[in-house]
GROMACS .gro file of C-alpha atoms in nm:
model
  474
    1MET     CA    1  12.189   4.858  10.105
    2SER     CA    2  12.467   4.893  10.331
    3LEU     CA    3  12.449   5.121  10.639
    4VAL     CA    4  12.785   5.153  10.752
    5GLN     CA    5  12.994   5.401  10.951
    6SER     CA    6  13.339   5.367  11.089
    7GLY     CA    7  13.540   5.563  11.342
    8ASN     CA    8  13.755   5.809  11.133
    9ASP     CA    9  13.586   5.816  10.829
   10TYR     CA   10  13.254   5.909  10.976
   11THR     CA   11  13.412   6.152  11.220
   12LEU     CA   12  13.608   6.337  10.926
   13ALA     CA   13  13.248   6.325  10.728
   14ARG     CA   14  13.060   6.469  11.014
   15GLU     CA   15  13.327   6.764  11.054
   16GLN     CA   16  13.333   6.820  10.704
   17LEU     CA   17  12.966   6.874  10.702
   18GLY     CA   18  12.976   7.088  10.985
   19LYS     CA   19  12.747   6.893  11.199
   20PRO     CA   20  12.796   6.789  11.609
   21MET     CA   21  12.877   6.438  11.669
   22PRO     CA   22  12.633   6.330  11.898
   23VAL     CA   23  12.699   6.014  12.116
   24LEU     CA   24  12.412   5.742  12.194
   25ASP     CA   25  12.396   5.835  12.552
   26GLU     CA   26  12.341   6.211  12.464
   27LEU     CA   27  12.064   6.177  12.260
   28SER     CA   28  11.727   6.289  12.351
   29GLY     CA   29  11.415   6.003  12.396
   30PHE     CA   30  11.295   6.098  12.079
   31GLU     CA   31  11.601   6.087  11.896
   32PHE     CA   32  11.673   5.757  12.038
   33GLU     CA   33  11.315   5.643  11.897
   34ASP     CA   34  11.460   5.764  11.541
   35VAL     CA   35  11.736   5.543  11.597
   36MET     CA   36  11.559   5.250  11.683
   37GLU     CA   37  11.285   5.289  11.396
   38ASP     CA   38  11.589   5.276  11.125
   39VAL     CA   39  11.761   4.981  11.306
   40PHE     CA   40  11.442   4.770  11.310
   41ARG     CA   41  11.374   4.856  10.968
   42ASN     CA   42  11.732   4.754  10.842
   43LEU     CA   43  11.700   4.436  11.044
   44GLY     CA   44  11.431   4.352  10.798
   45TYR     CA   45  11.093   4.395  10.975
   46GLU     CA   46  10.789   4.560  10.774
   47ASN     CA   47  10.580   4.864  10.819
   48VAL     CA   48  10.780   4.995  11.069
   49HIS     CA   49  10.670   5.332  11.186
   50GLN     CA   50  10.659   5.557  11.540
   51ALA     CA   51  10.345   5.595  11.734
   52ALA     CA   52  10.217   5.946  11.768
   53ARG     CA   53  10.439   6.106  12.031
   54THR     CA   54  10.140   6.212  12.248
   55ALA     CA   55   9.997   5.955  12.485
   56ASP     CA   56  10.149   5.664  12.302
   57GLU     CA   57  10.027   5.420  12.580
   58GLY     CA   58  10.385   5.285  12.588
   59ARG     CA   59  10.404   5.212  12.215
   60ASP     CA   60  10.681   5.413  12.083
   61VAL     CA   61  10.756   5.192  11.764
   62LEU     CA   62  10.504   4.972  11.588
   63MET     CA   63  10.604   4.703  11.322
   64GLU     CA   64  10.543   4.363  11.193
   65GLU     CA   65  10.715   4.051  11.108
   66VAL     CA   66  10.611   3.752  10.900
   67VAL     CA   67  10.680   3.400  11.067
   68ASP     CA   68  10.646   3.076  10.890
   69GLY     CA   69  10.389   3.267  10.662
   70GLU     CA   70  10.183   3.429  10.950
   71ARG     CA   71  10.218   3.796  10.995
   72ARG     CA   72  10.241   3.934  11.361
   73GLY     CA   73  10.254   4.266  11.523
   74ILE     CA   74  10.515   4.400  11.735
   75VAL     CA   75  10.515   4.687  11.996
   76VAL     CA   76  10.815   4.855  12.079
   77GLU     CA   77  10.883   5.042  12.395
   78CYS     CA   78  11.208   5.257  12.385
   79LYS     CA   79  11.361   5.365  12.732
   80HIS     CA   80  11.682   5.598  12.700
   81THR     CA   81  11.771   5.528  13.036
   82ASP     CA   82  12.034   5.362  13.276
   83SER     CA   83  11.790   5.117  13.435
   84VAL     CA   84  11.455   4.988  13.316
   85GLY     CA   85  11.236   4.814  13.596
   86ARG     CA   86  10.926   4.561  13.593
   87PRO     CA   87  10.688   4.840  13.570
   88VAL     CA   88  10.785   4.920  13.211
   89VAL     CA   89  10.760   4.578  13.119
   90GLN     CA   90  10.418   4.523  13.284
   91LYS     CA   91  10.293   4.860  13.111
   92LEU     CA   92  10.383   4.743  12.736
   93HIS     CA   93  10.225   4.406  12.813
   94SER     CA   94   9.905   4.591  12.878
   95ALA     CA   95   9.976   4.805  12.573
   96VAL     CA   96  10.016   4.506  12.344
   97ALA     CA   97   9.713   4.327  12.502
   98THR     CA   98   9.505   4.630  12.391
   99TYR     CA   99   9.691   4.714  12.074
  100ASP     CA  100   9.466   4.672  11.767
  101PHE     CA  101   9.591   4.404  11.537
  102ASP     CA  102   9.434   4.142  11.332
  103GLY     CA  103   9.667   3.833  11.460
  104PRO     CA  104   9.944   3.734  11.686
  105LYS     CA  105  10.129   4.015  11.876
  106ARG     CA  106  10.445   4.024  12.103
  107GLY     CA  107  10.631   4.331  12.266
  108ILE     CA  108  10.992   4.449  12.270
  109VAL     CA  109  11.135   4.670  12.530
  110ALA     CA  110  11.468   4.838  12.388
  111THR     CA  111  11.695   5.052  12.621
  112THR     CA  112  12.067   5.184  12.623
  113GLY     CA  113  12.101   5.059  12.962
  114ARG     CA  114  12.020   4.754  13.139
  115PHE     CA  115  11.701   4.571  13.300
  116THR     CA  116  11.658   4.498  13.648
  117GLN     CA  117  11.620   4.159  13.761
  118PRO     CA  118  11.257   4.180  13.827
  119ALA     CA  119  11.213   4.309  13.485
  120ARG     CA  120  11.390   3.996  13.349
  121GLU     CA  121  11.203   3.762  13.572
  122TYR     CA  122  10.842   3.921  13.471
  123ALA     CA  123  10.956   3.880  13.104
  124GLU     CA  124  11.089   3.524  13.166
  125ARG     CA  125  10.760   3.413  13.341
  126LEU     CA  126  10.555   3.549  13.034
  127ARG     CA  127  10.753   3.323  12.824
  128GLU     CA  128  10.736   3.016  13.053
  129ASN     CA  129  10.353   3.036  13.104
  130ASP     CA  130  10.312   3.059  12.718
  131ASP     CA  131  10.147   3.402  12.753
  132PRO     CA  132   9.984   3.523  12.403
  133TYR     CA  133  10.142   3.856  12.459
  134PRO     CA  134  10.553   3.787  12.533
  135ILE     CA  135  10.784   4.040  12.557
  136ASP     CA  136  11.123   4.046  12.476
  137LEU     CA  137  11.426   4.253  12.626
  138ILE     CA  138  11.679   4.437  12.448
  139ASP     CA  139  11.950   4.603  12.658
  140GLY     CA  140  12.233   4.831  12.556
  141GLN     CA  141  12.487   4.526  12.497
  142ASP     CA  142  12.253   4.372  12.284
  143LEU     CA  143  12.160   4.670  12.090
  144ARG     CA  144  12.522   4.700  11.985
  145GLU     CA  145  12.517   4.337  11.889
  146LEU     CA  146  12.223   4.382  11.675
  147ALA     CA  147  12.380   4.666  11.524
  148ASP     CA  148  12.677   4.482  11.411
  149GLU     CA  149  12.461   4.277  11.205
  150ILE     CA  150  12.383   4.557  10.983
  151GLY     CA  151  12.731   4.728  11.001
  152LEU     CA  152  12.609   5.020  11.235
  153ASP     CA  153  12.789   5.196  11.499
  154LEU     CA  154  12.527   5.273  11.772
  155TYR     CA  155  12.771   5.476  12.005
  156ASN     CA  156  12.745   5.791  11.790
  157GLY     CA  157  12.355   5.730  11.742
  158ARG     CA  158  12.332   5.813  11.356
  159ILE     CA  159  12.286   5.591  11.048
  160GLU     CA  160  12.545   5.711  10.763
  161ILE     CA  161  12.444   5.555  10.421
  162LEU     CA  162  12.730   5.385  10.241
  163CYS     CA  163  12.576   5.184   9.969
  164ASP     CA  164  12.690   4.913   9.739
  165ASP     CA  165  12.407   4.913   9.476
  166THR     CA  166  12.386   5.079   9.170
  167LEU     CA  167  12.132   5.105   8.870
  168ARG     CA  168  12.344   4.930   8.554
  169PRO     CA  169  12.545   5.221   8.380
  170TYR     CA  170  12.508   5.065   8.046
  171ASP     CA  171  12.300   4.794   7.852
  172PRO     CA  172  12.526   4.480   7.853
  173ALA     CA  173  12.342   4.357   7.560
  174THR     CA  174  12.486   4.641   7.354
  175SER     CA  175  12.840   4.827   7.335
  176LEU     CA  176  12.863   5.109   7.583
  177ASP     CA  177  12.873   5.349   7.265
  178ALA     CA  178  12.538   5.272   7.125
  179PRO     CA  179  12.362   5.576   7.250
  180VAL     CA  180  12.631   5.776   7.054
  181ALA     CA  181  12.605   5.553   6.748
  182ALA     CA  182  12.213   5.568   6.725
  183ALA     CA  183  12.244   5.968   6.781
  184MET     CA  184  12.507   6.002   6.499
  185ARG     CA  185  12.268   5.783   6.251
  186ASP     CA  186  12.025   6.083   6.273
  187ILE     CA  187  12.276   6.320   6.099
  188GLU     CA  188  12.295   6.357   5.735
  189ASN     CA  189  12.621   6.312   5.557
  190LEU     CA  190  12.769   6.161   5.853
  191ASP     CA  191  12.934   5.812   5.773
  192ALA     CA  192  12.996   5.581   6.045
  193GLY     CA  193  13.351   5.568   5.966
  194ASP     CA  194  13.371   5.943   6.047
  195VAL     CA  195  13.307   5.871   6.429
  196SER     CA  196  13.559   5.851   6.646
  197ASP     CA  197  13.517   5.642   6.973
  198PRO     CA  198  13.347   5.868   7.246
  199TYR     CA  199  13.533   5.961   7.574
  200ALA     CA  200  13.325   5.811   7.839
  201GLN     CA  201  13.273   5.935   8.212
  202VAL     CA  202  13.040   5.812   8.446
  203THR     CA  203  12.958   5.946   8.790
  204PHE     CA  204  12.741   5.735   9.034
  205ARG     CA  205  12.520   5.987   9.218
  206PRO     CA  206  12.360   5.905   9.550
  207THR     CA  207  12.006   5.861   9.525
  208VAL     CA  208  11.745   5.753   9.814
  209LEU     CA  209  11.385   5.599   9.752
  210VAL     CA  210  11.175   5.691  10.030
  211THR     CA  211  10.843   5.468  10.057
  212ALA     CA  212  10.573   5.646  10.281
  213GLU     CA  213  10.206   5.618  10.347
  214THR     CA  214   9.981   5.939  10.433
  215ASP     CA  215   9.673   5.851  10.632
  216ALA     CA  216   9.482   6.166  10.760
  217THR     CA  217   9.113   6.241  10.850
  218PHE     CA  218   8.991   6.588  10.899
  219GLU     CA  219   8.693   6.645  11.103
  220THR     CA  220   8.469   6.938  11.214
  221SER     CA  221   8.130   6.972  11.397
  222VAL     CA  222   7.949   6.841  11.081
  223GLY     CA  223   8.182   6.540  11.058
  224VAL     CA  224   8.455   6.443  10.827
  225VAL     CA  225   8.543   6.672  10.550
  226HIS     CA  226   8.868   6.559  10.412
  227ARG     CA  227   9.051   6.231  10.383
  228VAL     CA  228   9.414   6.139  10.268
  229HIS     CA  229   9.508   5.772  10.215
  230GLU     CA  230   9.802   5.793   9.962
  231ARG     CA  231  10.094   5.576   9.933
  232ASP     CA  232  10.395   5.771   9.779
  233ARG     CA  233  10.750   5.683   9.653
  234LEU     CA  234  10.988   5.985   9.637
  235ALA     CA  235  11.311   5.998   9.468
  236VAL     CA  236  11.568   6.202   9.637
  237ARG     CA  237  11.889   6.345   9.527
  238ALA     CA  238  12.113   6.262   9.826
  239GLU     CA  239  12.442   6.418   9.767
  240ARG     CA  240  12.574   6.675   9.994
  241GLY     CA  241  12.370   6.996  10.059
  242THR     CA  242  11.972   7.018  10.117
  243PRO     CA  243  11.802   6.716   9.986
  244ALA     CA  244  11.582   6.786   9.650
  245PRO     CA  245  11.358   6.572   9.473
  246LEU     CA  246  11.452   6.425   9.128
  247SER     CA  247  11.259   6.521   8.819
  248THR     CA  248  10.961   6.306   8.745
  249PRO     CA  249  11.133   6.126   8.444
  250VAL     CA  250  11.471   6.088   8.654
  251GLY     CA  251  11.274   5.977   8.933
  252GLU     CA  252  11.048   5.706   8.749
  253LEU     CA  253  11.408   5.577   8.577
  254VAL     CA  254  11.491   5.511   8.937
  255THR     CA  255  11.176   5.368   9.088
  256ASN     CA  256  11.107   5.151   8.786
  257ASN     CA  257  11.468   4.981   8.763
  258ARG     CA  258  11.537   4.991   9.157
  259HIS     CA  259  11.498   4.628   9.137
  260ALA     CA  260  11.748   4.554   8.872
  261THR     CA  261  12.051   4.693   9.051
  262VAL     CA  262  12.390   4.533   9.058
  263GLU     CA  263  12.698   4.569   9.300
  264LEU     CA  264  12.898   4.888   9.254
  265ASP     CA  265  13.242   4.718   9.172
  266GLU     CA  266  13.478   4.985   9.041
  267ALA     CA  267  13.708   4.762   8.867
  268PRO     CA  268  13.507   4.621   8.595
  269PHE     CA  269  13.332   4.949   8.569
  270GLY     CA  270  13.684   5.119   8.556
  271GLU     CA  271  13.768   4.882   8.238
  272VAL     CA  272  13.445   4.986   8.074
  273PHE     CA  273  13.463   5.366   8.142
  274ASP     CA  274  13.767   5.630   8.090
  275GLU     CA  275  13.673   5.793   8.379
  276MET     CA  276  13.477   5.721   8.701
  277GLU     CA  277  13.366   5.931   9.008
  278THR     CA  278  13.131   5.776   9.311
  279ARG     CA  279  12.988   6.075   9.498
  280ARG     CA  280  12.912   6.020   9.908
  281PHE     CA  281  12.562   6.041  10.034
  282GLY     CA  282  12.555   6.382  10.208
  283GLU     CA  283  12.286   6.301  10.492
  284THR     CA  284  12.191   6.038  10.745
  285GLN     CA  285  11.917   5.792  10.682
  286THR     CA  286  11.722   5.968  10.958
  287GLU     CA  287  11.740   6.315  10.809
  288TYR     CA  288  11.614   6.169  10.452
  289LYS     CA  289  11.322   6.017  10.632
  290GLU     CA  290  11.223   6.361  10.828
  291TRP     CA  291  11.285   6.538  10.490
  292ALA     CA  292  11.037   6.298  10.324
  293ILE     CA  293  10.789   6.321  10.609
  294GLU     CA  294  10.801   6.711  10.589
  295ARG     CA  295  10.739   6.746  10.202
  296LEU     CA  296  10.465   6.471  10.205
  297ARG     CA  297  10.302   6.697  10.487
  298GLU     CA  298  10.332   6.997  10.251
  299HIS     CA  299  10.241   6.805   9.931
  300HIS     CA  300   9.912   6.650  10.108
  301THR     CA  301   9.814   6.984  10.272
  302SER     CA  302   9.499   7.137  10.079
  303THR     CA  303   9.185   7.347  10.177
  304VAL     CA  304   8.856   7.252  10.178
  305SER     CA  305   8.493   7.405  10.132
  306TYR     CA  306   8.240   7.259  10.404
  307THR     CA  307   7.880   7.382  10.480
  308GLY     CA  308   7.824   7.412  10.849
  309GLY     CA  309   7.501   7.342  11.044
  310ASN     CA  310   7.416   7.694  11.006
  311ASN     CA  311   7.417   7.668  10.600
  312VAL     CA  312   7.728   7.874  10.601
  313THR     CA  313   8.030   7.780  10.369
  314TYR     CA  314   8.365   7.759  10.570
  315GLU     CA  315   8.701   7.690  10.456
  316LYS     CA  316   8.952   7.464  10.638
  317THR     CA  317   9.311   7.429  10.575
  318CYS     CA  318   9.366   7.027  10.626
  319GLU     CA  319   9.741   6.949  10.694
  320PRO     CA  320   9.827   6.615  10.803
  321ASN     CA  321  10.031   6.570  11.108
  322ARG     CA  322  10.376   6.407  11.138
  323SER     CA  323  10.210   6.104  11.289
  324ASP     CA  324  10.000   6.090  10.987
  325VAL     CA  325  10.280   5.967  10.772
  326THR     CA  326  10.439   5.657  10.805
  327VAL     CA  327  10.775   5.581  10.630
  328HIS     CA  328  10.797   5.222  10.533
  329ALA     CA  329  11.142   5.203  10.364
  330VAL     CA  330  11.439   5.421  10.299
  331GLU     CA  331  11.629   5.246  10.023
  332ALA     CA  332  11.958   5.386   9.886
  333VAL     CA  333  12.111   5.323   9.524
  334TYR     CA  334  12.354   5.516   9.293
  335LEU     CA  335  12.235   5.677   8.994
  336PRO     CA  336  12.484   5.649   8.708
  337GLU     CA  337  12.510   5.985   8.503
  338ILE     CA  338  12.704   5.907   8.170
  339ARG     CA  339  12.864   6.163   7.980
  340GLN     CA  340  13.019   6.067   7.643
  341THR     CA  341  13.178   6.297   7.422
  342THR     CA  342  13.269   6.275   7.053
  343GLU     CA  343  13.541   6.478   6.844
  344LEU     CA  344  13.440   6.518   6.504
  345GLY     CA  345  13.694   6.759   6.328
  346GLU     CA  346  13.703   7.101   6.506
  347TYR     CA  347  13.413   7.026   6.745
  348ALA     CA  348  13.324   6.792   7.043
  349TYR     CA  349  12.983   6.661   7.093
  350PRO     CA  350  12.834   6.563   7.444
  351LEU     CA  351  12.562   6.335   7.502
  352GLU     CA  352  12.487   6.315   7.865
  353TYR     CA  353  12.237   6.083   8.052
  354TYR     CA  354  12.107   5.902   8.344
  355ALA     CA  355  12.146   5.515   8.275
  356ALA     CA  356  11.962   5.205   8.392
  357GLY     CA  357  12.070   4.941   8.135
  358PRO     CA  358  11.894   4.999   7.833
  359SER     CA  359  11.685   5.291   7.979
  360ARG     CA  360  11.784   5.629   7.962
  361VAL     CA  361  11.687   5.983   8.035
  362THR     CA  362  11.899   6.256   7.856
  363THR     CA  363  11.977   6.572   8.018
  364GLU     CA  364  12.217   6.710   7.743
  365ASP     CA  365  12.229   6.636   7.357
  366GLY     CA  366  12.492   6.801   7.197
  367ILE     CA  367  12.474   6.587   6.853
  368HIS     CA  368  12.090   6.693   6.795
  369ALA     CA  369  12.196   7.053   6.787
  370CYS     CA  370  12.337   7.315   6.541
  371VAL     CA  371  12.698   7.447   6.629
  372HIS     CA  372  12.578   7.790   6.475
  373CYS     CA  373  12.265   7.874   6.638
  374GLU     CA  374  12.030   7.767   6.925
  375THR     CA  375  11.825   7.508   6.706
  376SER     CA  376  11.807   7.169   6.899
  377GLY     CA  377  11.601   6.877   6.941
  378ASP     CA  378  11.559   6.540   6.770
  379GLY     CA  379  11.264   6.675   6.566
  380GLU     CA  380  11.505   6.869   6.344
  381THR     CA  381  11.716   6.773   6.021
  382TYR     CA  382  12.088   6.816   6.098
  383THR     CA  383  12.361   6.790   5.833
  384TYR     CA  384  12.712   6.706   5.878
  385CYS     CA  385  13.010   6.927   5.736
  386ALA     CA  386  13.311   6.703   5.675
  387ASN     CA  387  13.507   7.013   5.581
  388CYS     CA  388  13.497   7.111   5.957
  389GLY     CA  389  13.335   6.856   6.167
  390SER     CA  390  13.043   7.082   6.257
  391ILE     CA  391  12.682   6.975   6.250
  392ASN     CA  392  12.432   7.209   6.108
  393CYS     CA  393  12.067   7.296   6.091
  394VAL     CA  394  11.908   7.358   5.765
  395GLU     CA  395  11.975   7.741   5.767
  396HIS     CA  396  12.353   7.698   5.823
  397VAL     CA  397  12.432   7.434   5.551
  398ARG     CA  398  12.470   7.493   5.181
  399THR     CA  399  12.626   7.273   4.875
  400GLU     CA  400  12.953   7.338   4.791
  401ARG     CA  401  12.981   7.422   4.446
  402LEU     CA  402  13.272   7.215   4.291
  403GLU     CA  403  13.217   6.913   4.488
  404GLY     CA  404  12.842   6.909   4.530
  405THR     CA  405  12.854   6.821   4.880
  406PRO     CA  406  12.729   6.977   5.225
  407VAL     CA  407  12.961   7.242   5.360
  408CYS     CA  408  12.868   7.474   5.667
  409THR     CA  409  12.812   7.842   5.650
  410GLY     CA  410  13.067   7.890   5.937
  411CYS     CA  411  13.379   7.764   5.751
  412ALA     CA  412  13.281   7.805   5.366
  413VAL     CA  413  13.466   8.052   5.169
  414THR     CA  414  13.229   8.251   4.950
  415GLU     CA  415  13.257   8.453   4.629
  416ARG     CA  416  12.980   8.610   4.395
  417PHE     CA  417  12.931   8.471   4.044
  418MET     CA  418  12.678   8.637   3.807
  419LEU     CA  419  12.531   8.813   4.138
  420SER     CA  420  12.509   8.478   4.302
  421THR     CA  421  12.687   8.366   4.626
  422LYS     CA  422  12.866   8.040   4.608
  423TYR     CA  423  13.019   7.848   4.859
  424PHE     CA  424  13.343   7.643   4.876
  425TYR     CA  425  13.561   7.440   5.119
  426ASP     CA  426  13.845   7.672   5.086
  427GLU     CA  427  14.026   7.920   4.864
  428ALA     CA  428  14.190   7.638   4.664
  429ASN     CA  429  13.831   7.510   4.571
  430ARG     CA  430  13.707   7.868   4.496
  431ASP     CA  431  14.033   7.921   4.269
  432ALA     CA  432  13.968   7.600   4.075
  433PHE     CA  433  13.595   7.696   4.013
  434ARG     CA  434  13.699   8.021   3.918
  435GLU     CA  435  13.916   7.884   3.649
  436GLU     CA  436  13.620   7.678   3.523
  437TYR     CA  437  13.377   7.926   3.536
  438ASP     CA  438  13.621   8.177   3.319
  439ALA     CA  439  13.630   7.918   3.067
  440LEU     CA  440  13.242   7.870   3.039
  441PRO     CA  441  13.048   8.036   2.754
  442PHE     CA  442  12.819   8.304   2.851
  443TYR     CA  443  12.502   8.137   2.858
  444GLU     CA  444  12.626   7.862   3.097
  445LYS     CA  445  12.794   8.165   3.341
  446PHE     CA  446  12.441   8.292   3.313
  447MET     CA  447  12.307   7.970   3.456
  448GLU     CA  448  12.490   8.011   3.769
  449ASN     CA  449  12.228   8.267   3.885
  450VAL     CA  450  11.898   8.052   3.813
  451PRO     CA  451  11.653   8.286   3.946
  452LEU     CA  452  11.825   8.576   3.748
  453ALA     CA  453  11.832   8.370   3.435
  454ALA     CA  454  11.454   8.269   3.494
  455GLY     CA  455  11.384   8.623   3.554
  456VAL     CA  456  11.568   8.753   3.227
  457VAL     CA  457  11.398   8.472   3.012
  458LEU     CA  458  11.052   8.563   3.140
  459GLY     CA  459  11.142   8.939   3.078
  460VAL     CA  460  11.229   8.871   2.719
  461LEU     CA  461  10.941   8.656   2.657
  462VAL     CA  462  10.694   8.930   2.803
  463LEU     CA  463  10.871   9.194   2.588
  464VAL     CA  464  10.848   8.986   2.274
  465VAL     CA  465  10.447   8.915   2.345
  466GLY     CA  466  10.400   9.278   2.405
  467SER     CA  467  10.563   9.371   2.103
  468LEU     CA  468  10.348   9.144   1.904
  469PHE     CA  469  10.044   9.278   2.035
  470ALA     CA  470  10.126   9.635   1.938
  471VAL     CA  471  10.177   9.510   1.613
  472GLY     CA  472   9.841   9.344   1.597
  473VAL     CA  473   9.985   9.014   1.533
  474LEU     CA  474   9.824   8.884   1.847
   0.00000   0.00000   0.00000
């Protein structure tokens, strides 16, 4: 994921969204902690999360790193001030020492300003003495240098998502038209030679995957009444407007294929698709993180019943606090939405789906659908009418009388022969059959209405049998 924002483009984007343009120095202390959490996460640290915002004991951000196969804990103190003195560094040293972590630990003080000389000397002395809890100092200049490593302009204090990764929009082992060809094979009377190449459009839709852990314990006077310990991965629609969860099938498509992304390079994709569009991410990384936290708090809220010490049953609504939800990762990826339109005769048939290589989630299937009614779905039988190009359900397709091939009820010309409706491609076919019909002997004309002929024959038999009974023959 590339997290970039550059001058005029960023300013224009924020103005179009109707949002303020905060400067780093104008952020609140809590907003600065939000920014630093995202910075460290994108620098590659693991399990990055903020400590509870009450009595944090000098611990604003907690995270981990792996060095030479050894996992280490890191405690970060964020100071959004012009100057940081020695007492802050000393306080963090104590906080690191008492931090409950099974392994080596160190601390970081990050500030938008500068460190006093005594503060720097104290941190340096810890290093020289091989103190088990060393402290690193990151001042405003260091912050901007770190930000350059991840393409972030820290002056405005927001991380806009500009992503280079996309799920693969088609299966490289087959042709782009393979999904359409597979769908068309289900249609009776349709020859592959009748199918033209579909017009293919792709829209790369912004998507964010948020991985978070909710860990909450709820107690009353009788003890623990409810626990939540869940790890969730949310797939979020990340275009302009309010973030929204993707449907379960689409979310699983993104989650299951996130490891197999490719670079969104418009040049080669432009050679495959007739039309291409890349949508812009609508919010910042921090805003998607906050949205996920609130959604998970709501998702894991439940009402439980418990019995008090007086044997009375009580109900308690257990809602996780914001600090109970730890966001471990915010990953951006483009989700390709493919729309292929195939023209057959007078009709155009869309097939729209989200793609991840050979995997697809279909959102619109105009091929497995009758053009005359609401019958749809691949569990039905459909027949192609070569006369007009329509695809029809069994209720709207007939056999053309002269040629003996399918014709739909929408384009067919009809005429009654021997009280039976016959279907024809056009007036020429009808007139040709009319000439044949006029030349037929009566009994063959009669067979144009098989039910009528069968009824007449049955009636004659009944009459004959009845007469024989009447005269005593039977």
